[in-house]
Coordinates of C-alpha atoms and ligand atoms in Angstrom, one line a residue:
M91 CA -6.3 0.8 -12.9
S92 CA -2.6 0.4 -12.4
L93 CA -0.9 -1.9 -10.0
L94 CA 1.2 1.1 -8.9
E95 CA -2.0 2.5 -7.3
I96 CA -1.6 0.0 -4.5
G97 CA 0.4 1.5 -1.7
C98 CA 3.4 -0.5 -0.3
C99 CA 1.6 -1.0 3.0
G100 CA -1.8 -1.9 1.5
A101 CA -3.4 1.5 1.5
Y102 CA -5.1 1.9 -1.9
C103 CA -4.2 5.0 -3.7
G104 CA -6.5 4.2 -6.6
T105 CA -9.7 5.3 -4.8
C106 CA -8.0 7.6 -2.1
R107 CA -9.5 11.1 -2.1
A108 CA -6.1 12.7 -1.5
L109 CA -4.9 11.5 -4.9
A110 CA -8.1 12.6 -6.6
D111 CA -7.9 16.0 -5.0
G112 CA -4.2 16.3 -6.1
V113 CA -2.9 16.7 -2.5
C114 CA -1.0 13.4 -2.7
R115 CA 0.9 11.9 -5.6
G116 CA 0.3 8.4 -4.4
C117 CA 2.6 5.9 -2.8
R118 CA 4.5 4.3 -5.7
M119 CA 3.6 6.3 -8.8
G120 CA 6.5 8.1 -10.4
Y121 CA 9.3 6.1 -8.8
D122 CA 9.3 3.6 -11.6
T123 CA 10.0 6.3 -14.2
G124 CA 12.5 8.3 -12.2
E125 CA 10.1 11.2 -12.0
R126 CA 10.3 11.0 -8.2
D127 CA 13.3 10.4 -6.0
I128 CA 12.9 7.8 -3.2
E129 CA 15.7 9.5 -1.3
K130 CA 13.3 12.4 -0.6
A131 CA 10.4 10.2 0.6
R132 CA 9.5 10.4 4.3
C133 CA 7.5 7.2 4.8
R134 CA 9.9 4.5 6.2
I135 CA 7.8 1.7 4.8
K136 CA 7.8 3.1 1.3
V137 CA 11.5 3.9 1.4
C138 CA 12.4 0.4 2.5
C139 CA 10.0 -1.3 0.1
I140 CA 11.0 0.6 -3.0
K141 CA 14.7 0.5 -2.3
R142 CA 14.6 -3.2 -1.4
L143 CA 12.1 -4.6 -3.9
G144 CA 11.6 -1.9 -6.5
A145 CA 8.7 0.4 -7.3
E146 CA 6.7 -2.4 -9.0
H147 CA 6.3 -4.2 -5.7
T148 CA 4.5 -3.8 -2.4
C149 CA 5.4 -5.2 1.0
A150 CA 3.2 -8.2 0.2
D151 CA 6.1 -9.4 -2.0
C152 CA 8.7 -9.1 0.9
P153 CA 9.8 -12.3 2.5
D154 CA 10.0 -10.5 5.8
C155 CA 6.5 -9.0 5.6
L156 CA 5.0 -10.9 8.6
T157 CA 8.0 -10.1 10.9
C158 CA 9.0 -6.6 9.8
D159 CA 9.0 -4.1 12.7
T160 CA 8.5 -1.2 10.3
L161 CA 5.4 -2.5 8.7
Q162 CA 3.9 -4.3 11.7
G163 CA 4.7 -1.3 13.9
M164 CA 2.4 0.8 11.6
Y165 CA -0.3 -1.8 11.7
A166 CA -0.1 -1.9 15.5
R167 CA -1.0 1.9 15.7
K168 CA -4.3 2.9 17.0
G169 CA -6.8 3.5 14.3
Y170 CA -9.2 1.6 12.1
K171 CA -7.4 2.4 8.9
Y172 CA -4.3 0.5 10.0
R173 CA -6.2 -2.7 10.6
K174 CA -7.8 -2.2 7.1
Y175 CA -4.4 -1.7 5.5
R176 CA -3.1 -4.9 7.1
Q177 CA -6.2 -6.7 5.9
S178 CA -5.6 -5.4 2.3
L179 CA -2.0 -6.5 2.3
E180 CA -2.9 -9.9 3.6
F181 CA -5.5 -10.2 0.8
I182 CA -2.9 -9.2 -1.8
R183 CA -0.5 -11.8 -0.3
R184 CA -3.1 -14.5 -0.6
H185 CA -4.9 -13.6 -3.8
G186 CA -2.7 -11.3 -5.8
C187 CA -2.9 -7.7 -6.9
D188 CA -5.3 -8.2 -9.8
R189 CA -8.0 -9.7 -7.6
F190 CA -7.4 -6.9 -5.0
I191 CA -7.9 -4.2 -7.6
K192 CA -11.1 -5.8 -8.8
A193 CA -12.4 -5.8 -5.2
A194 CA -11.2 -2.3 -4.4
D195 CA -12.4 -0.6 -7.6
K196 CA -15.6 0.7 -6.0
W197 CA -14.2 1.9 -2.7
K198 CA -14.5 5.6 -1.8
G199 CA -11.2 5.8 0.1
A200 CA -7.9 4.1 0.7
Y201 CA -9.6 1.1 2.3
G202 CA -12.8 -0.7 2.1
R203 CA -14.6 -4.0 2.2
L204 CA -12.9 -7.1 0.8
P205 CA -14.6 -10.4 -0.2
Ligands
SF4_193 S1 1.8 5.0 4.6 FE1 3.7 4.9 3.4 S2 3.6 2.9 2.5 FE2 1.5 3.3 3.1 S3 0.6 4.3 1.3 FE3 1.4 5.9 2.6 S4 3.4 6.3 1.7 FE4 2.8 4.3 1.0
SF4_194 S1 11.3 -5.0 5.2 FE1 9.3 -4.3 5.9 S2 9.0 -2.3 5.1 FE2 10.7 -3.3 4.0 S3 9.8 -4.2 2.1 FE3 9.8 -5.8 3.7 S4 7.8 -5.6 4.8 FE4 8.1 -3.7 3.6

């Protein structure tokens, strides 16, 4: 598992079906090598995160994480998955990426149960 499989917002690409099916290239993969161009990305969270912090980071590393309108605006949307992404990012902030990946390894999608 690669740390790059964690999406900037906390969605987990590592077990996301869209990545496995080849319909999505993942949130952060390819930006670290220059294979993908962040200027062409459409997600505002990802664009901000990768431009500001670099492809090796998620919003969990951002000092403005808790007050950011872009990120918190997404989490405030209707939908269970947004609550779960918030929970994942909060877990990463508290416990780090390695522990998150260990917990998320058996998920069947972009979110799941955390200890
Ligand atoms: S919503 Fe944006 S930040 Fe979250 S995983 Fe998708 S591309 Fe990445
Ligand atoms: S400002 Fe917001 S979107 Fe940008 S890196 Fe920080 S938390 Fe993420």
